[in-house]
Short mmCIF file of C-alpha atoms in Angstrom, two decimals:
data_model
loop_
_atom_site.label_atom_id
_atom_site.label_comp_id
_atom_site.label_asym_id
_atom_site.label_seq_id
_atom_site.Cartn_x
_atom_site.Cartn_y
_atom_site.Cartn_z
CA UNK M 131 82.79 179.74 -136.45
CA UNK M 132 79.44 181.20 -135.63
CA UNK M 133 76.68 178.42 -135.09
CA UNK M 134 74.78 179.94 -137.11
CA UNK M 135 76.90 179.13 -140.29
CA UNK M 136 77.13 175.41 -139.96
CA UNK M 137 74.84 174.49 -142.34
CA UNK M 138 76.64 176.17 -144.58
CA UNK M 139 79.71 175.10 -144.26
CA UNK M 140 81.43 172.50 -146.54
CA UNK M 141 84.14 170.48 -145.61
CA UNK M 142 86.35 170.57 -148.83
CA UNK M 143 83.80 171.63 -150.60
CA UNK M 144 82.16 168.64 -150.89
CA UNK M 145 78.38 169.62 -150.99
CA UNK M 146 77.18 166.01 -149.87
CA UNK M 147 79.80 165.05 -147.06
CA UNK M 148 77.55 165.60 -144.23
CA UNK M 149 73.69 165.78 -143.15
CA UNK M 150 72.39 167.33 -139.72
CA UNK M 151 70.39 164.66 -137.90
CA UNK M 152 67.97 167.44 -136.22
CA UNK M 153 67.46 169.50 -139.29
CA UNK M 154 66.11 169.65 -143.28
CA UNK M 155 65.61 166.05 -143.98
CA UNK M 156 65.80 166.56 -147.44
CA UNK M 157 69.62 166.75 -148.72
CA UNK M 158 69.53 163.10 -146.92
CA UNK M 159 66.80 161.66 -149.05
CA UNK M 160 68.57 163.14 -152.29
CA UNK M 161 71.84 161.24 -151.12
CA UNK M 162 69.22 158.23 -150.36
CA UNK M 163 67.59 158.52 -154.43
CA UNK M 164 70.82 158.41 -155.77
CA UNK M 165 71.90 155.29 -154.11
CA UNK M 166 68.74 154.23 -155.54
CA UNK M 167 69.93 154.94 -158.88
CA UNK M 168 73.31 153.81 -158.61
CA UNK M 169 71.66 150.48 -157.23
CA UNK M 170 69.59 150.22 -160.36
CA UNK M 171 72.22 150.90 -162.90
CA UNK M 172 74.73 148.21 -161.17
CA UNK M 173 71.45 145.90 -161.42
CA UNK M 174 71.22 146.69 -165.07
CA UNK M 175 74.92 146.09 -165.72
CA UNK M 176 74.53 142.78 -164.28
CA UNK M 177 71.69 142.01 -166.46
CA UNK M 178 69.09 141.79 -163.43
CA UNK M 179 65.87 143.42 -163.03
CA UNK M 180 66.27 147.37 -161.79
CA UNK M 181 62.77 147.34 -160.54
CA UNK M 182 62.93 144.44 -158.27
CA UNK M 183 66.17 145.06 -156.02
CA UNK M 184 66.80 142.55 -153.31
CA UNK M 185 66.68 142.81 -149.95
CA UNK M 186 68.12 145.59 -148.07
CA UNK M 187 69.76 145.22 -145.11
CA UNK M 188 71.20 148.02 -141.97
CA UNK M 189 73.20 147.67 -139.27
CA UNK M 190 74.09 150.54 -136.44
CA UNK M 191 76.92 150.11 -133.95
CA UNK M 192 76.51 152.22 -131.16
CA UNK M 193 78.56 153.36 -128.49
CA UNK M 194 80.48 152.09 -125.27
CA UNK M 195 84.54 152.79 -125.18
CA UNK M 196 86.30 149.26 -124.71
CA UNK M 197 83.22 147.63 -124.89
CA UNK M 198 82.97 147.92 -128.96
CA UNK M 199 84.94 144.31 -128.12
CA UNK M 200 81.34 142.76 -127.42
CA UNK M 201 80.31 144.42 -131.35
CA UNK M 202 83.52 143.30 -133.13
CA UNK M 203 83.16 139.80 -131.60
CA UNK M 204 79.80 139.52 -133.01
CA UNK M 205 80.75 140.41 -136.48
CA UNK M 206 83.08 138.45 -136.58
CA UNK M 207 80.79 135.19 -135.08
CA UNK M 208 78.08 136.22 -137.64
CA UNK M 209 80.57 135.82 -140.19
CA UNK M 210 81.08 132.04 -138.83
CA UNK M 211 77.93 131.15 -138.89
CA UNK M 212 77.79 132.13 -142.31
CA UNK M 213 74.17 134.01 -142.49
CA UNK M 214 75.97 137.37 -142.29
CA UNK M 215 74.41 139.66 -145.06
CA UNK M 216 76.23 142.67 -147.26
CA UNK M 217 74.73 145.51 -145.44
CA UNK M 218 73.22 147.98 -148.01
CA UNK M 219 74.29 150.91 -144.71
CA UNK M 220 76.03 150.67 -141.92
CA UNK M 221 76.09 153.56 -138.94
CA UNK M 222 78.60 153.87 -136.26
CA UNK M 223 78.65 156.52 -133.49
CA UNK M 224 81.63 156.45 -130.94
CA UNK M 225 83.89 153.02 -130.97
CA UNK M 226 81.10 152.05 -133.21
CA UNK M 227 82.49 154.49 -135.47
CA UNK M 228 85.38 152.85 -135.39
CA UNK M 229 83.69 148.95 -136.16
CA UNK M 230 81.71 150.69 -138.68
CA UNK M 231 84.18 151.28 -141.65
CA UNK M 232 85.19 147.51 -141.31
CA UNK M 233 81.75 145.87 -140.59
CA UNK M 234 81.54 147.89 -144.22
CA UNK M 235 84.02 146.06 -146.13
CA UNK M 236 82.97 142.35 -145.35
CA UNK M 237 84.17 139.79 -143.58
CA UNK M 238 87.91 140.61 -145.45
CA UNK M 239 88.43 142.47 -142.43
CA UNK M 240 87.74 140.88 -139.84
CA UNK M 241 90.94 140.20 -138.82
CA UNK M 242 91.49 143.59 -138.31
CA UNK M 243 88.60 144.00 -136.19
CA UNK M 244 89.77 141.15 -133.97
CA UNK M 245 93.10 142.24 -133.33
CA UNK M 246 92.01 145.91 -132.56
CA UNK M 247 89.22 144.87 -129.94
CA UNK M 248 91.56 141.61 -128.35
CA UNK M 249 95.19 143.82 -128.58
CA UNK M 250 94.06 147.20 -127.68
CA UNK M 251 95.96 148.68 -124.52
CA UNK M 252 95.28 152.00 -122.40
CA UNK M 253 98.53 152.77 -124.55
CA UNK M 254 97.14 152.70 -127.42
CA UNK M 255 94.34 155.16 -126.59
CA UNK M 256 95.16 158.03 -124.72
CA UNK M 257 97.95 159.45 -122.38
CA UNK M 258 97.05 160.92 -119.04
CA UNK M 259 97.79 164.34 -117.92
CA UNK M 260 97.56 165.18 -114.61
CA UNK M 261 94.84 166.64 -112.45
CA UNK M 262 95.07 170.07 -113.24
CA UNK M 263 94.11 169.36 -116.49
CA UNK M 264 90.49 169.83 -115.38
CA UNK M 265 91.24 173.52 -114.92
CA UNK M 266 93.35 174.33 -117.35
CA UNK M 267 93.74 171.78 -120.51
CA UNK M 268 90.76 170.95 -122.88
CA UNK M 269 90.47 167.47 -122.02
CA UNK M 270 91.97 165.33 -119.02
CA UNK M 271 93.57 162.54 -121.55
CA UNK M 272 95.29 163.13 -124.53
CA UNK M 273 94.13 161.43 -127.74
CA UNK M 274 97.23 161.25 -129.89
CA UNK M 275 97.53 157.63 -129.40
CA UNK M 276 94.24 157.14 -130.43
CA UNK M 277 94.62 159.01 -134.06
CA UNK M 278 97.49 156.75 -134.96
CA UNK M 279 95.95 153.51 -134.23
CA UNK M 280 93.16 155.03 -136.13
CA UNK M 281 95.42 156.41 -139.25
CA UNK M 282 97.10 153.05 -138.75
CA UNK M 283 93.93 150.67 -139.69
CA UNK M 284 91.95 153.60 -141.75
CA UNK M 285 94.75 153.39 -144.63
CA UNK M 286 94.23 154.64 -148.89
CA UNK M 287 93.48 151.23 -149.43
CA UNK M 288 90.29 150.94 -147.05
CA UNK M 289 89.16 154.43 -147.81
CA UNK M 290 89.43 153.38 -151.66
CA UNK M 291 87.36 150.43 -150.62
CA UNK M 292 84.59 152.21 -149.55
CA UNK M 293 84.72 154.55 -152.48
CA UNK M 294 83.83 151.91 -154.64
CA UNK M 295 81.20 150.39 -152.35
CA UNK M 296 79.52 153.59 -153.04
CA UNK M 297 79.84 153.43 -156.38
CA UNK M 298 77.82 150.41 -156.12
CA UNK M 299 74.82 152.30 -154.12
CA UNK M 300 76.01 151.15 -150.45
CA UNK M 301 76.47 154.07 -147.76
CA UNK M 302 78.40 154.39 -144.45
CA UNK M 303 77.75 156.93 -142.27
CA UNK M 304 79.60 157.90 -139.10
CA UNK M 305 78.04 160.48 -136.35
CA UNK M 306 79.97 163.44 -134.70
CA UNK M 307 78.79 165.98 -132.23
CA UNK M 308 79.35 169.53 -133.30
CA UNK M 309 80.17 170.96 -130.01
CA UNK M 310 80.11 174.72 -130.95
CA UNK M 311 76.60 174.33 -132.45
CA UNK M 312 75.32 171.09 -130.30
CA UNK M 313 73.86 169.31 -133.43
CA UNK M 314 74.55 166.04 -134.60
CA UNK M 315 76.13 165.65 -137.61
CA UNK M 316 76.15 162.71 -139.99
CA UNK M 317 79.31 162.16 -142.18
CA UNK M 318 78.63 160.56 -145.65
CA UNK M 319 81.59 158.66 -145.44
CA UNK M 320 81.29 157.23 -149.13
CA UNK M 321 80.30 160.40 -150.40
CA UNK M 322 83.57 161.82 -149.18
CA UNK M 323 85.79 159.18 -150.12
CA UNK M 324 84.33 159.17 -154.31
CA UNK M 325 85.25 162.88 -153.77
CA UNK M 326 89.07 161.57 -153.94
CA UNK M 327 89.91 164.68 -152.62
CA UNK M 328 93.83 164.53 -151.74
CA UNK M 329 92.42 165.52 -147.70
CA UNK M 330 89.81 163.14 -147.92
CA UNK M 331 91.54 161.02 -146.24
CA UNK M 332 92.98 162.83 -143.47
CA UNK M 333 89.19 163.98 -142.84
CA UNK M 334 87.98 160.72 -142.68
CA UNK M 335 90.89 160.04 -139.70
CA UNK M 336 89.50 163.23 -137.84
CA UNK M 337 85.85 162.30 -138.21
CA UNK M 338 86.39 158.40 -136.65
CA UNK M 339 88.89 160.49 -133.86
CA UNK M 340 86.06 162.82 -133.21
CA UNK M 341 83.81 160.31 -132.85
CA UNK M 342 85.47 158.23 -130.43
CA UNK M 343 86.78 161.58 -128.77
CA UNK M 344 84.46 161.49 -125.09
CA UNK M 345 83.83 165.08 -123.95
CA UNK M 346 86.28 166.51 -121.32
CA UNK M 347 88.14 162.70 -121.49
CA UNK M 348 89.48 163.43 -124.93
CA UNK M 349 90.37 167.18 -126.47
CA UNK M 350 87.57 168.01 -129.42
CA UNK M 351 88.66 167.77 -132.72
CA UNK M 352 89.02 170.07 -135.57
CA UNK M 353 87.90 170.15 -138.42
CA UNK M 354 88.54 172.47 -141.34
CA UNK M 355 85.18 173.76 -143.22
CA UNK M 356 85.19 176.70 -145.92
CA UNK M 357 81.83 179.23 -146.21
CA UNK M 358 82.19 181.58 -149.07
CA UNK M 359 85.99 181.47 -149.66
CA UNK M 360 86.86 182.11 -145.59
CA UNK M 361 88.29 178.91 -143.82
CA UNK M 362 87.26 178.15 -140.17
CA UNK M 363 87.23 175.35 -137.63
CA UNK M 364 84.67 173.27 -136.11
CA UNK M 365 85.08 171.30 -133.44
CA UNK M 366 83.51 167.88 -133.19
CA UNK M 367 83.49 165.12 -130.68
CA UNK M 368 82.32 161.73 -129.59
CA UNK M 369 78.34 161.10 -131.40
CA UNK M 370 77.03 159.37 -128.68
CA UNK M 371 77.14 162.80 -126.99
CA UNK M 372 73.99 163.46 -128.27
CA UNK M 373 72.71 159.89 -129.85
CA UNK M 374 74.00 156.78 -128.44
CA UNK M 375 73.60 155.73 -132.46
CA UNK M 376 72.19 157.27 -135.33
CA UNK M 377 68.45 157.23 -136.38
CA UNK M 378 68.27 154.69 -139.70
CA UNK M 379 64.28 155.47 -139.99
CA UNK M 380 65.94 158.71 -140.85
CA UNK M 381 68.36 157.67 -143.01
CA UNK M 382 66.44 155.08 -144.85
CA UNK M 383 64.35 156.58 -147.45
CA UNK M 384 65.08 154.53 -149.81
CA UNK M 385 62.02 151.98 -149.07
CA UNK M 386 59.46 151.10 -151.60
CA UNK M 387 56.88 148.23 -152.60
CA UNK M 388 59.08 147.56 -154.89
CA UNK M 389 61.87 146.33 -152.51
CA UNK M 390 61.20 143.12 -150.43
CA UNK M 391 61.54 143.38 -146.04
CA UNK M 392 64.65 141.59 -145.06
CA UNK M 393 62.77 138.61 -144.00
CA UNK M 394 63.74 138.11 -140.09
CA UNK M 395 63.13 142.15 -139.54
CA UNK M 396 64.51 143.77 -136.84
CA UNK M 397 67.20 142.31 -134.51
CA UNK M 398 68.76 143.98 -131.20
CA UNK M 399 71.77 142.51 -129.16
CA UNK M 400 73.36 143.72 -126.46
CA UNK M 401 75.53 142.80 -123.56
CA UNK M 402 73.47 140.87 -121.49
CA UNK M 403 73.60 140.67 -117.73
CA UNK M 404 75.01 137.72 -117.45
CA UNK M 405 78.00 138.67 -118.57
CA UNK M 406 80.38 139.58 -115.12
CA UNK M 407 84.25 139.77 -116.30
CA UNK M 408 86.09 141.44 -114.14
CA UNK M 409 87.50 144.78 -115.45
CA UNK M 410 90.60 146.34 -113.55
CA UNK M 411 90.27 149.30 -115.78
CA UNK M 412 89.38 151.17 -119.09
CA UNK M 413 90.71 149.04 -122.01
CA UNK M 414 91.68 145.95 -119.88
CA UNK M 415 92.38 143.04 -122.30
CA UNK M 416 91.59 140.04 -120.62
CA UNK M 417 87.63 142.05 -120.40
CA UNK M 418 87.74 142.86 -124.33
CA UNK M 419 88.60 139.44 -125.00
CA UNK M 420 85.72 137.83 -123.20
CA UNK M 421 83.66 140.15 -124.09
CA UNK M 422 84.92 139.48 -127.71
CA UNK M 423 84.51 135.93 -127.38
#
């Protein structure tokens, strides 16, 4: 599809599913005043204030293959220590597009994101080809693996989940790479499962595939888009291609007086230097379980 179409295009027709990180910030601070609205009439149906919402609260999950372990451990600690907040967005790029969808949901899934990051197996990933696949295949590991473990965990119950945590004003958006047109693209997850489109689902698979898809380690994507009645492909891979996560100060319009700070503001944690597990390869278990733990 010619680059210069992309904006354009609309992945089954759904005129909200995606926003362009580098480009009109607008269509992403509509998306942001609705939530507003659907926030205020969920406060009014509860019989609380609409003007005086509480707290909001974001987390991002960025990249980093096998060790997403280190992110999914944390959830699931924070969860422990019982402090953990409902996040009013979550972001995920890469295998934190993967933690994303679940981090979503609430602790109810936790399980699932500790036997993913403590379980997961080279196996379960990708299958080598050999070493002319630098010269003549589009990627030097094949990703089928991958996409089941993914259509495995991302089932019509989880996707319905997160349907109706956007009905309730909550987004979760996962970042892609358009490689044809090199611009990042943010998927409005929620957006495109309240669509209930009978291949939402199957484009909510590709978009966490093609996020966790590493260029020239993993084939790109596809993923169908219409512009004016003619059907063409784009292909999209891992988001931390171009953003190692995705920019919530330009997500996040939704601030005003009105709406309190979260009161400890803003928290960063990362894999410290202290941490030396020995790793005998990509997607070693014994690493992903320290690092978990």
């Amino acid at each position: 599809m010619p680059s210069s179409y992309t904006v354009q295009a609309e992945p089954l027709g759904i005129p909200n599913a995606r926003f362009f990180a580098d480009g009109d910030p607008t269509p992403m601070m509509a998306e942001a005043r609705q939530a507003i609205e659907r926030e205020r009439a969920v406060l009014r149906a509860a019989g609380r204030p609409a003007n005086s919402p509480p707290p909001a609260f974001f987390l991002a999950v960025s990249g980093g293959g096998d060790n997403g372990a280190f992110g999914a451990g944390l959830i699931n600690g924070w969860t422990t220590t019982g402090t953990r907040p409902q996040f009013r967005m979550v972001t995920g790029v890469s295998t934190g597009a993967l933690i994303a969808p679940l981090a979503f949901l609430g602790p109810t899934y936790d399980p699932a994101l500790h036997e993913i990051y403590t379980t997961m197996s080279p196996g379960r990933v990708f299958v080598r080809r050999r070493l002319t696949a630098a010269l003549f295949d589009d990627a030097m590991a094949d990703s089928s693996p991958l996409a089941g473990t993914v259509a495995h965990y991302a089932d019509q119950r989880l996707f319905d989940a997160i349907a109706d945590e956007y009905g309730k004003s909550r987004l979760l958006m996962i970042g892609t790479t358009d490689l044809d047109a090199q611009h990042p693209v943010i998927w409005n997850i929620g957006a495109i499962a309240a669509s209930r489109h009978p291949k939402s689902l199957d484009l909510f698979r590709k978009i966490l595939l093609a996020s966790a898809s590493i260029p020239g380690a993993f084939q790109p994507v596809l993923i169908d888009v219409e512009i004016d009645g003619r059907h063409f492909q784009e292909m999209h891979v891992d988001g931390g291609a171009i953003a190692p996560a995705l920019p919530l100060s330009r997500l996040d319009q939704s601030h005003s007086p009105a709406r309190p700070a979260p009161p400890d503001g803003l928290h960063l944690v990362y894999i410290g230097a202290d941490f030396r597990a020995p790793r005998a390869g990509p997607f070693d278990q014994a690493y992903m379980r320290a690092l978990f733990d």
